[in-house]
């Protein structure tokens, strides 16, 4: 089939289509409106526009004669389907009209644009081939963009393994890129590592953002130090508390293993062996020292054992201050589990803080037991409470049928004086329903304010 450019040499197609990539083809349908013989006649011309390199072959190549006969022999041409003059009168008429006028075809290409926009093509349909140098420059620009992206990815720092105390603190192991939640966690890991290995490590720099660990108390530049051990951890960012190990050298040179590392303190021992004191709170000092020596090859003193035991008790049972805060809940629980019991707690305000002052307890079973099976004798006495929060313990004790001591009531007060004994005896009289002193005999050691308090509360 002959080329349309040969049949219509004077037709200039200027479609309003974006430039398309090379080797892409599209079918354009053009409507030609022209007055023919004093009337309007619409004819449709279908033009096949090809954007490949075949447009470089001009009509001269088809007229080359004998020079291109060898090339044309390979092409198969069916003469039955070849268009000859006067085969299509209407087509010839349109061609004659086009020859008389400078014809420009306006193409309605909105559908074509939408189709190529969906396919991702953008560009201009052109009959000319693109220069190879231009293609090479495009490839080079894309390669440069890809190299910039990969370089940015390489510059991005990748986090290493995250330190988990429950998993890693038992057997500390450090590596470059290891991430710690904060500086406190990193210090604990270094201390555990020092005690386990037996080397005296030192924090050369110790801030929230930078921590440097060296062996011993060496000074000067790192290159001049006797031991090459060095560990440096810095913050990931200014806003993040996380630390990451950036430099690491765990090798020691001519450094002795010491039997008493400075990081093996009573605080470290108490936290490390809290579970041991929970199982056996009264473990012997010698037995505990031997256990620490077997585990870490460290010798600890008697004072360290005492402080470690105290710290372990606080970790397992809570501190004494925290237990005072639980007294109110304890009083409520006693009333619920022992109906008809008397539980009183007195507090006072110290600024904006409520402070414990007194506590009185008399259980219902003790009340009924004294009334039904004990002799009418009550012994009154008090003793000191020692510790971080000292006070006085007041008690009322009876005698049962076997001449044994029978507890009736007790109270915790700040001092032993007339006021506290009066406060205590008022509750005892109400709970035991003592109307006068003739029915009950009171025994005491005549402490301060005790005789006057009993005489005022229970006359007789």
Short mmCIF file of C-alpha atoms in Angstrom, two decimals:
data_model
loop_
_atom_site.label_atom_id
_atom_site.label_comp_id
_atom_site.label_asym_id
_atom_site.label_seq_id
_atom_site.Cartn_x
_atom_site.Cartn_y
_atom_site.Cartn_z
CA UNK A 1 0.00 0.00 0.00
CA UNK A 2 1.45 3.32 -1.05
CA UNK A 3 2.40 5.88 1.51
CA UNK A 4 -0.12 8.63 2.06
CA UNK A 5 2.65 11.15 1.90
CA UNK A 6 3.19 10.19 -1.74
CA UNK A 7 -0.53 10.38 -2.55
CA UNK A 8 -1.11 13.65 -0.64
CA UNK A 9 2.16 15.54 -0.85
CA UNK A 10 0.64 18.97 -0.11
CA UNK A 11 -1.34 18.02 3.00
CA UNK A 12 0.26 19.30 6.18
CA UNK A 13 -1.01 17.61 9.29
CA UNK A 14 -0.58 19.63 12.47
CA UNK A 15 -2.47 17.67 15.12
CA UNK A 16 -2.88 19.24 18.54
CA UNK A 17 -1.39 16.26 20.37
CA UNK A 18 1.41 16.21 22.93
CA UNK A 19 4.70 14.81 21.80
CA UNK A 20 4.76 11.03 22.07
CA UNK A 21 7.70 8.70 22.67
CA UNK A 22 9.67 7.38 19.73
CA UNK A 23 8.35 4.38 17.76
CA UNK A 24 4.74 5.02 18.89
CA UNK A 25 1.89 5.23 16.35
CA UNK A 26 -1.65 6.45 16.53
CA UNK A 27 -4.62 6.70 14.23
CA UNK A 28 -6.00 10.17 13.78
CA UNK A 29 -9.40 10.84 12.35
CA UNK A 30 -9.70 14.25 10.70
CA UNK A 31 -12.87 15.88 9.55
CA UNK A 32 -12.48 18.14 6.55
CA UNK A 33 -15.03 20.90 6.15
CA UNK A 34 -14.84 22.70 2.87
CA UNK A 35 -17.31 24.26 0.47
CA UNK A 36 -17.43 22.29 -2.75
CA UNK A 37 -19.61 23.49 -5.68
CA UNK A 38 -21.48 26.12 -3.54
CA UNK A 39 -22.34 23.65 -0.78
CA UNK A 40 -20.95 22.00 2.30
CA UNK A 41 -19.60 18.53 2.08
CA UNK A 42 -17.99 16.59 4.87
CA UNK A 43 -15.43 14.00 4.10
CA UNK A 44 -13.45 11.93 6.53
CA UNK A 45 -9.87 11.22 5.82
CA UNK A 46 -8.18 8.61 7.94
CA UNK A 47 -4.47 9.30 8.16
CA UNK A 48 -2.03 6.87 9.63
CA UNK A 49 0.71 8.86 11.34
CA UNK A 50 3.77 6.83 12.21
CA UNK A 51 6.41 8.17 14.65
CA UNK A 52 9.16 5.77 13.75
CA UNK A 53 12.36 5.97 11.82
CA UNK A 54 10.70 4.85 8.55
CA UNK A 55 9.88 8.51 7.82
CA UNK A 56 13.53 9.06 7.00
CA UNK A 57 12.92 7.21 3.72
CA UNK A 58 11.69 9.87 1.31
CA UNK A 59 9.85 9.47 -1.96
CA UNK A 60 13.18 9.60 -3.73
CA UNK A 61 14.04 6.14 -2.40
CA UNK A 62 10.91 4.77 -4.13
CA UNK A 63 11.99 6.45 -7.38
CA UNK A 64 15.58 5.34 -7.17
CA UNK A 65 15.18 3.10 -10.17
CA UNK A 66 17.62 0.35 -10.74
CA UNK A 67 19.82 1.30 -7.75
CA UNK A 68 17.24 0.14 -5.22
CA UNK A 69 15.84 -2.79 -7.19
CA UNK A 70 17.86 -5.24 -5.14
CA UNK A 71 16.35 -3.82 -1.92
CA UNK A 72 12.80 -3.82 -3.27
CA UNK A 73 13.00 -7.44 -4.37
CA UNK A 74 12.73 -8.53 -0.75
CA UNK A 75 9.40 -6.72 -0.33
CA UNK A 76 6.19 -8.43 -1.46
CA UNK A 77 3.68 -6.23 -3.31
CA UNK A 78 0.26 -7.51 -4.32
CA UNK A 79 -0.86 -5.64 -7.46
CA UNK A 80 -4.48 -6.58 -6.93
CA UNK A 81 -4.69 -4.38 -3.83
CA UNK A 82 -2.67 -1.46 -5.17
CA UNK A 83 -4.58 1.80 -5.72
CA UNK A 84 -4.40 3.17 -9.25
CA UNK A 85 -5.65 6.42 -10.66
CA UNK A 86 -9.41 6.66 -11.21
CA UNK A 87 -10.04 3.73 -8.82
CA UNK A 88 -11.63 6.09 -6.29
CA UNK A 89 -13.25 9.15 -7.97
CA UNK A 90 -14.26 10.76 -4.69
CA UNK A 91 -10.74 10.44 -3.34
CA UNK A 92 -9.29 12.00 -6.50
CA UNK A 93 -11.79 14.83 -6.24
CA UNK A 94 -10.75 15.57 -2.67
CA UNK A 95 -7.09 15.48 -3.69
CA UNK A 96 -7.73 17.98 -6.43
CA UNK A 97 -9.42 20.27 -3.92
CA UNK A 98 -6.50 19.96 -1.56
CA UNK A 99 -4.07 20.81 -4.34
CA UNK A 100 -5.92 24.06 -5.03
CA UNK A 101 -5.91 25.22 -1.40
CA UNK A 102 -3.37 25.34 1.39
CA UNK A 103 -5.07 22.75 3.54
CA UNK A 104 -4.52 22.36 7.27
CA UNK A 105 -6.30 19.54 9.09
CA UNK A 106 -7.58 20.32 12.57
CA UNK A 107 -7.85 17.15 14.57
CA UNK A 108 -10.26 16.61 17.44
CA UNK A 109 -7.79 14.80 19.64
CA UNK A 110 -9.29 15.09 23.11
CA UNK A 111 -10.01 11.37 23.24
CA UNK A 112 -6.50 10.62 22.07
CA UNK A 113 -5.00 12.83 24.78
CA UNK A 114 -7.05 11.15 27.48
CA UNK A 115 -6.02 7.73 26.21
CA UNK A 116 -2.33 8.56 26.22
CA UNK A 117 -2.60 10.29 29.59
CA UNK A 118 -3.94 7.05 31.05
CA UNK A 119 -1.15 5.08 29.36
CA UNK A 120 1.49 7.41 30.73
CA UNK A 121 2.72 8.81 27.39
CA UNK A 122 3.55 12.46 27.01
CA UNK A 123 5.22 14.20 24.11
CA UNK A 124 4.83 15.27 20.53
CA UNK A 125 4.22 13.15 17.48
CA UNK A 126 7.08 13.76 15.15
CA UNK A 127 8.22 12.22 11.88
CA UNK A 128 11.84 12.92 12.65
CA UNK A 129 13.99 10.57 14.64
CA UNK A 130 15.64 11.65 17.89
CA UNK A 131 19.36 12.04 17.88
CA UNK A 132 21.29 9.32 19.69
CA UNK A 133 23.34 11.92 21.58
CA UNK A 134 20.15 13.32 23.04
CA UNK A 135 19.10 9.83 24.10
CA UNK A 136 22.48 9.26 25.67
CA UNK A 137 22.22 12.50 27.62
CA UNK A 138 18.81 11.48 28.93
CA UNK A 139 20.20 8.14 30.07
CA UNK A 140 23.13 9.83 31.75
CA UNK A 141 20.83 12.24 33.60
CA UNK A 142 18.68 9.35 34.85
CA UNK A 143 21.77 7.48 35.99
CA UNK A 144 23.01 10.56 37.85
CA UNK A 145 19.64 10.91 39.58
CA UNK A 146 19.73 7.25 40.61
CA UNK A 147 23.27 7.66 41.92
CA UNK A 148 22.19 10.64 44.02
CA UNK A 149 19.32 8.64 45.51
CA UNK A 150 21.56 5.68 46.33
CA UNK A 151 24.17 7.98 47.85
CA UNK A 152 21.52 9.49 50.10
CA UNK A 153 20.42 6.03 51.13
CA UNK A 154 23.97 5.05 51.95
CA UNK A 155 24.44 8.14 54.09
CA UNK A 156 21.38 7.22 56.14
CA UNK A 157 22.50 5.47 59.31
CA UNK A 158 20.88 2.15 60.05
CA UNK A 159 20.17 1.28 63.68
CA UNK A 160 21.67 -1.85 65.12
CA UNK A 161 20.34 -4.29 67.67
CA UNK A 162 18.36 -2.71 70.49
CA UNK A 163 19.46 -3.40 74.05
CA UNK A 164 16.79 -5.24 76.06
CA UNK A 165 17.66 -5.40 79.81
CA UNK A 166 15.63 -8.53 80.51
CA UNK A 167 17.48 -10.36 77.75
CA UNK A 168 20.94 -8.76 77.51
CA UNK A 169 21.76 -7.71 81.08
CA UNK A 170 22.43 -11.28 82.20
CA UNK A 171 25.33 -11.63 79.77
CA UNK A 172 26.27 -8.18 78.41
CA UNK A 173 27.60 -8.08 74.86
CA UNK A 174 28.36 -4.86 72.98
CA UNK A 175 28.60 -4.15 69.25
CA UNK A 176 28.80 -1.10 67.02
CA UNK A 177 25.37 0.33 66.23
CA UNK A 178 23.74 -1.10 69.36
CA UNK A 179 20.97 1.19 70.60
CA UNK A 180 20.15 1.95 74.26
CA UNK A 181 16.95 3.59 75.45
CA UNK A 182 18.76 6.21 77.54
CA UNK A 183 22.06 6.97 79.29
CA UNK A 184 21.00 5.26 82.53
CA UNK A 185 20.49 1.94 80.78
CA UNK A 186 23.88 2.23 79.08
CA UNK A 187 25.64 2.93 82.40
CA UNK A 188 24.00 -0.11 84.02
CA UNK A 189 25.15 -2.28 81.13
CA UNK A 190 28.74 -1.01 81.43
CA UNK A 191 28.79 -1.62 85.20
CA UNK A 192 27.49 -5.16 84.79
CA UNK A 193 30.08 -5.78 82.07
CA UNK A 194 32.89 -4.47 84.31
CA UNK A 195 31.88 -6.65 87.28
CA UNK A 196 31.49 -9.73 85.10
CA UNK A 197 34.85 -9.31 83.34
CA UNK A 198 36.74 -8.11 86.45
CA UNK A 199 38.24 -4.93 84.90
CA UNK A 200 38.09 -1.50 86.50
CA UNK A 201 36.42 0.66 83.86
CA UNK A 202 36.04 4.43 84.10
CA UNK A 203 33.59 6.89 82.60
CA UNK A 204 35.89 9.41 80.93
CA UNK A 205 32.93 11.42 79.61
CA UNK A 206 29.62 11.02 81.37
CA UNK A 207 26.75 13.15 80.08
CA UNK A 208 23.25 12.48 78.85
CA UNK A 209 24.37 12.75 75.21
CA UNK A 210 27.95 11.44 75.25
CA UNK A 211 29.51 8.66 77.32
CA UNK A 212 33.09 7.49 76.90
CA UNK A 213 34.41 4.43 78.75
CA UNK A 214 38.10 3.59 79.16
CA UNK A 215 40.12 1.10 81.18
CA UNK A 216 41.45 2.39 84.50
CA UNK A 217 42.30 6.03 85.16
CA UNK A 218 44.39 6.73 82.09
CA UNK A 219 44.83 10.27 80.83
CA UNK A 220 45.90 11.84 77.59
CA UNK A 221 45.05 10.95 74.04
CA UNK A 222 43.66 7.57 73.15
CA UNK A 223 46.74 6.71 71.08
CA UNK A 224 49.02 7.28 74.07
CA UNK A 225 47.09 5.11 76.55
CA UNK A 226 48.54 1.82 77.72
CA UNK A 227 45.28 -0.12 77.29
CA UNK A 228 43.47 0.20 73.94
CA UNK A 229 40.04 -0.52 75.49
CA UNK A 230 37.64 2.19 74.42
CA UNK A 231 33.88 2.49 74.17
CA UNK A 232 32.03 5.57 72.97
CA UNK A 233 28.25 6.07 72.79
CA UNK A 234 26.52 9.17 71.51
CA UNK A 235 22.97 10.35 71.06
CA UNK A 236 21.10 9.55 67.87
CA UNK A 237 19.60 13.05 67.70
CA UNK A 238 19.35 16.12 69.88
CA UNK A 239 15.73 15.45 70.81
CA UNK A 240 16.00 11.69 71.32
CA UNK A 241 17.35 10.24 74.61
CA UNK A 242 18.57 7.10 72.84
CA UNK A 243 22.29 6.35 72.68
CA UNK A 244 24.09 4.31 70.04
CA UNK A 245 27.56 2.78 70.27
CA UNK A 246 29.68 4.51 67.63
CA UNK A 247 33.20 3.33 68.52
CA UNK A 248 34.13 0.08 70.24
CA UNK A 249 37.34 -1.73 71.14
CA UNK A 250 36.99 -4.40 73.83
CA UNK A 251 40.62 -5.51 73.74
CA UNK A 252 42.68 -5.17 76.95
CA UNK A 253 46.45 -5.04 77.08
CA UNK A 254 48.45 -5.73 80.28
CA UNK A 255 45.41 -4.99 82.49
CA UNK A 256 45.01 -7.12 85.65
CA UNK A 257 41.71 -8.65 86.72
CA UNK A 258 40.96 -7.18 90.16
CA UNK A 259 39.04 -9.01 92.95
CA UNK A 260 37.15 -5.87 93.97
CA UNK A 261 35.80 -3.83 91.05
CA UNK A 262 34.65 -0.36 92.05
CA UNK A 263 31.28 -0.88 90.35
CA UNK A 264 30.55 -3.90 92.59
CA UNK A 265 28.75 -1.79 95.22
CA UNK A 266 26.02 -2.65 97.71
CA UNK A 267 23.45 -1.10 95.35
CA UNK A 268 24.57 -3.33 92.50
CA UNK A 269 24.58 -6.42 94.74
CA UNK A 270 21.16 -5.64 96.22
CA UNK A 271 19.55 -5.30 92.79
CA UNK A 272 21.38 -8.33 91.40
CA UNK A 273 20.50 -10.64 94.31
CA UNK A 274 17.05 -9.33 95.26
CA UNK A 275 15.50 -12.65 94.26
CA UNK A 276 17.91 -14.49 96.59
CA UNK A 277 16.89 -12.41 99.61
CA UNK A 278 13.24 -12.85 98.69
CA UNK A 279 13.54 -16.63 98.90
CA UNK A 280 15.79 -16.58 101.98
CA UNK A 281 15.66 -13.20 103.79
CA UNK A 282 17.85 -14.51 106.63
CA UNK A 283 20.68 -15.96 104.55
CA UNK A 284 23.95 -15.89 106.47
CA UNK A 285 26.55 -13.25 105.72
CA UNK A 286 29.26 -15.81 105.04
CA UNK A 287 27.06 -17.86 102.74
CA UNK A 288 26.09 -14.77 100.76
CA UNK A 289 29.71 -13.66 100.39
CA UNK A 290 30.65 -17.09 99.07
CA UNK A 291 27.84 -16.96 96.52
CA UNK A 292 28.97 -13.58 95.17
CA UNK A 293 32.54 -14.86 94.97
CA UNK A 294 31.45 -17.90 92.99
CA UNK A 295 29.34 -15.87 90.55
CA UNK A 296 31.57 -12.84 89.89
CA UNK A 297 34.92 -13.59 91.58
CA UNK A 298 34.41 -10.50 93.74
CA UNK A 299 35.09 -10.07 97.44
CA UNK A 300 32.49 -7.97 99.29
CA UNK A 301 32.61 -6.63 102.85
CA UNK A 302 30.26 -7.17 105.78
CA UNK A 303 28.82 -3.69 105.43
CA UNK A 304 28.05 -4.28 101.77
CA UNK A 305 26.09 -7.41 102.68
CA UNK A 306 24.05 -5.48 105.26
CA UNK A 307 23.20 -2.66 102.86
CA UNK A 308 22.43 -5.07 100.05
CA UNK A 309 20.02 -6.99 102.30
CA UNK A 310 18.21 -3.77 103.20
CA UNK A 311 17.95 -2.66 99.57
CA UNK A 312 16.68 -6.07 98.51
CA UNK A 313 13.98 -5.93 101.20
CA UNK A 314 12.82 -2.57 99.86
CA UNK A 315 12.70 -3.89 96.33
CA UNK A 316 10.77 -7.00 97.35
CA UNK A 317 8.44 -5.60 100.01
CA UNK A 318 8.51 -1.86 99.40
CA UNK A 319 9.95 0.88 101.57
CA UNK A 320 8.61 1.76 105.02
CA UNK A 321 7.29 5.09 103.76
CA UNK A 322 5.27 3.32 101.07
CA UNK A 323 3.87 0.91 103.65
CA UNK A 324 2.63 3.83 105.80
CA UNK A 325 0.70 5.03 102.76
CA UNK A 326 -1.09 1.67 102.71
CA UNK A 327 -2.36 1.87 106.31
CA UNK A 328 -5.69 3.37 105.35
CA UNK A 329 -6.38 0.54 102.92
CA UNK A 330 -5.29 -1.90 105.61
CA UNK A 331 -7.82 -0.43 108.04
CA UNK A 332 -10.64 -0.77 105.52
CA UNK A 333 -9.67 -4.38 104.85
CA UNK A 334 -9.68 -5.20 108.58
CA UNK A 335 -13.20 -3.82 108.97
CA UNK A 336 -14.47 -5.77 105.97
CA UNK A 337 -12.93 -9.11 106.97
CA UNK A 338 -13.64 -8.74 110.72
CA UNK A 339 -17.09 -7.24 111.25
CA UNK A 340 -17.73 -5.43 114.57
CA UNK A 341 -14.00 -4.80 114.93
CA UNK A 342 -12.68 -1.40 115.96
CA UNK A 343 -9.98 0.10 113.75
CA UNK A 344 -9.14 3.78 114.17
CA UNK A 345 -6.44 5.82 112.45
CA UNK A 346 -5.53 9.39 113.27
CA UNK A 347 -3.58 11.68 110.95
CA UNK A 348 -2.51 15.31 110.99
CA UNK A 349 -1.74 17.83 108.27
CA UNK A 350 1.83 18.97 107.90
CA UNK A 351 1.56 21.72 105.33
CA UNK A 352 -0.24 20.15 102.39
CA UNK A 353 0.84 16.61 103.30
CA UNK A 354 -1.20 14.33 105.55
CA UNK A 355 1.02 12.65 108.12
CA UNK A 356 0.39 9.49 110.16
CA UNK A 357 -0.07 9.99 113.92
CA UNK A 358 -1.93 7.14 115.68
CA UNK A 359 -3.45 3.74 114.95
CA UNK A 360 -5.74 1.61 117.17
CA UNK A 361 -6.93 -1.99 116.57
CA UNK A 362 -9.28 -4.23 118.58
CA UNK A 363 -10.66 -7.24 116.71
CA UNK A 364 -14.14 -8.57 117.37
CA UNK A 365 -12.84 -12.07 118.17
CA UNK A 366 -10.57 -10.64 120.87
CA UNK A 367 -13.46 -8.72 122.39
CA UNK A 368 -15.76 -11.72 122.64
CA UNK A 369 -12.95 -14.03 123.78
CA UNK A 370 -12.03 -11.79 126.71
CA UNK A 371 -15.64 -11.37 127.78
CA UNK A 372 -16.53 -15.06 127.60
CA UNK A 373 -13.39 -16.95 128.61
CA UNK A 374 -10.86 -14.69 130.34
CA UNK A 375 -10.42 -13.46 133.86
CA UNK A 376 -11.31 -9.84 134.63
CA UNK A 377 -7.70 -8.78 134.60
CA UNK A 378 -6.10 -6.35 132.10
CA UNK A 379 -2.42 -5.60 131.90
CA UNK A 380 -1.32 -2.26 130.39
CA UNK A 381 2.17 -1.60 129.08
CA UNK A 382 4.08 0.14 126.32
CA UNK A 383 7.36 -0.31 124.45
CA UNK A 384 9.51 1.60 121.97
CA UNK A 385 9.39 1.15 118.22
CA UNK A 386 12.82 1.63 116.71
CA UNK A 387 13.78 2.20 113.11
CA UNK A 388 13.49 4.99 110.60
CA UNK A 389 10.08 5.96 111.98
CA UNK A 390 10.22 5.57 115.79
CA UNK A 391 7.19 5.59 118.08
CA UNK A 392 5.47 3.80 120.97
CA UNK A 393 3.43 0.60 121.02
CA UNK A 394 0.66 0.54 123.68
CA UNK A 395 -1.07 -2.76 124.46
CA UNK A 396 -3.83 -4.22 126.63
CA UNK A 397 -3.38 -7.93 127.54
CA UNK A 398 -5.64 -10.32 129.48
CA UNK A 399 -5.21 -13.75 131.15
CA UNK A 400 -7.03 -16.74 129.75
CA UNK A 401 -8.16 -19.90 131.58
CA UNK A 402 -4.73 -21.51 131.15
CA UNK A 403 -3.02 -18.50 132.75
CA UNK A 404 -1.68 -17.50 129.36
CA UNK A 405 -1.44 -14.05 127.86
CA UNK A 406 -4.44 -13.05 125.78
CA UNK A 407 -4.06 -9.98 123.50
CA UNK A 408 -7.02 -7.62 123.60
CA UNK A 409 -6.05 -4.39 121.83
CA UNK A 410 -2.98 -2.45 120.72
CA UNK A 411 -2.17 1.03 119.46
CA UNK A 412 0.73 2.83 117.79
CA UNK A 413 1.27 6.36 119.08
CA UNK A 414 3.95 9.00 118.85
CA UNK A 415 4.82 9.16 122.59
CA UNK A 416 3.90 7.52 125.89
CA UNK A 417 2.21 10.18 128.01
CA UNK A 418 -1.09 11.07 129.64
CA UNK A 419 -2.71 12.15 126.37
CA UNK A 420 -1.87 8.98 124.45
CA UNK A 421 -2.85 6.68 127.33
CA UNK A 422 -6.16 8.50 127.74
CA UNK A 423 -6.85 8.16 124.00
CA UNK A 424 -6.05 4.43 124.16
CA UNK A 425 -8.09 3.69 127.32
CA UNK A 426 -11.19 5.39 125.92
CA UNK A 427 -11.37 2.85 123.10
CA UNK A 428 -10.63 -0.08 125.44
CA UNK A 429 -13.42 0.90 127.82
CA UNK A 430 -15.97 1.17 124.99
CA UNK A 431 -14.95 -2.10 123.30
CA UNK A 432 -14.94 -4.16 126.52
CA UNK A 433 -17.98 -2.33 127.96
CA UNK A 434 -16.29 -1.48 131.26
CA UNK A 435 -18.56 0.81 133.28
CA UNK A 436 -16.42 1.26 136.42
CA UNK A 437 -13.12 0.13 137.84
CA UNK A 438 -14.64 -2.16 140.45
CA UNK A 439 -15.41 -4.90 137.90
CA UNK A 440 -11.89 -5.13 136.37
CA UNK A 441 -8.41 -5.11 137.82
CA UNK A 442 -5.74 -3.15 135.95
CA UNK A 443 -2.05 -4.04 136.18
CA UNK A 444 0.73 -1.68 135.05
CA UNK A 445 4.31 -0.61 135.72
CA UNK A 446 3.16 2.91 136.62
CA UNK A 447 4.54 4.57 133.51
CA UNK A 448 4.27 8.30 132.89
CA UNK A 449 0.66 9.41 132.76
CA UNK A 450 -0.72 5.88 132.90
CA UNK A 451 -2.21 5.99 136.44
CA UNK A 452 -3.90 9.34 135.89
CA UNK A 453 -5.31 8.24 132.54
CA UNK A 454 -6.83 5.04 133.98
CA UNK A 455 -8.27 6.90 136.97
CA UNK A 456 -9.93 9.47 134.71
CA UNK A 457 -11.30 7.04 132.14
CA UNK A 458 -12.35 4.19 134.50
CA UNK A 459 -13.00 5.67 137.94
CA UNK A 460 -13.40 3.41 140.93
#
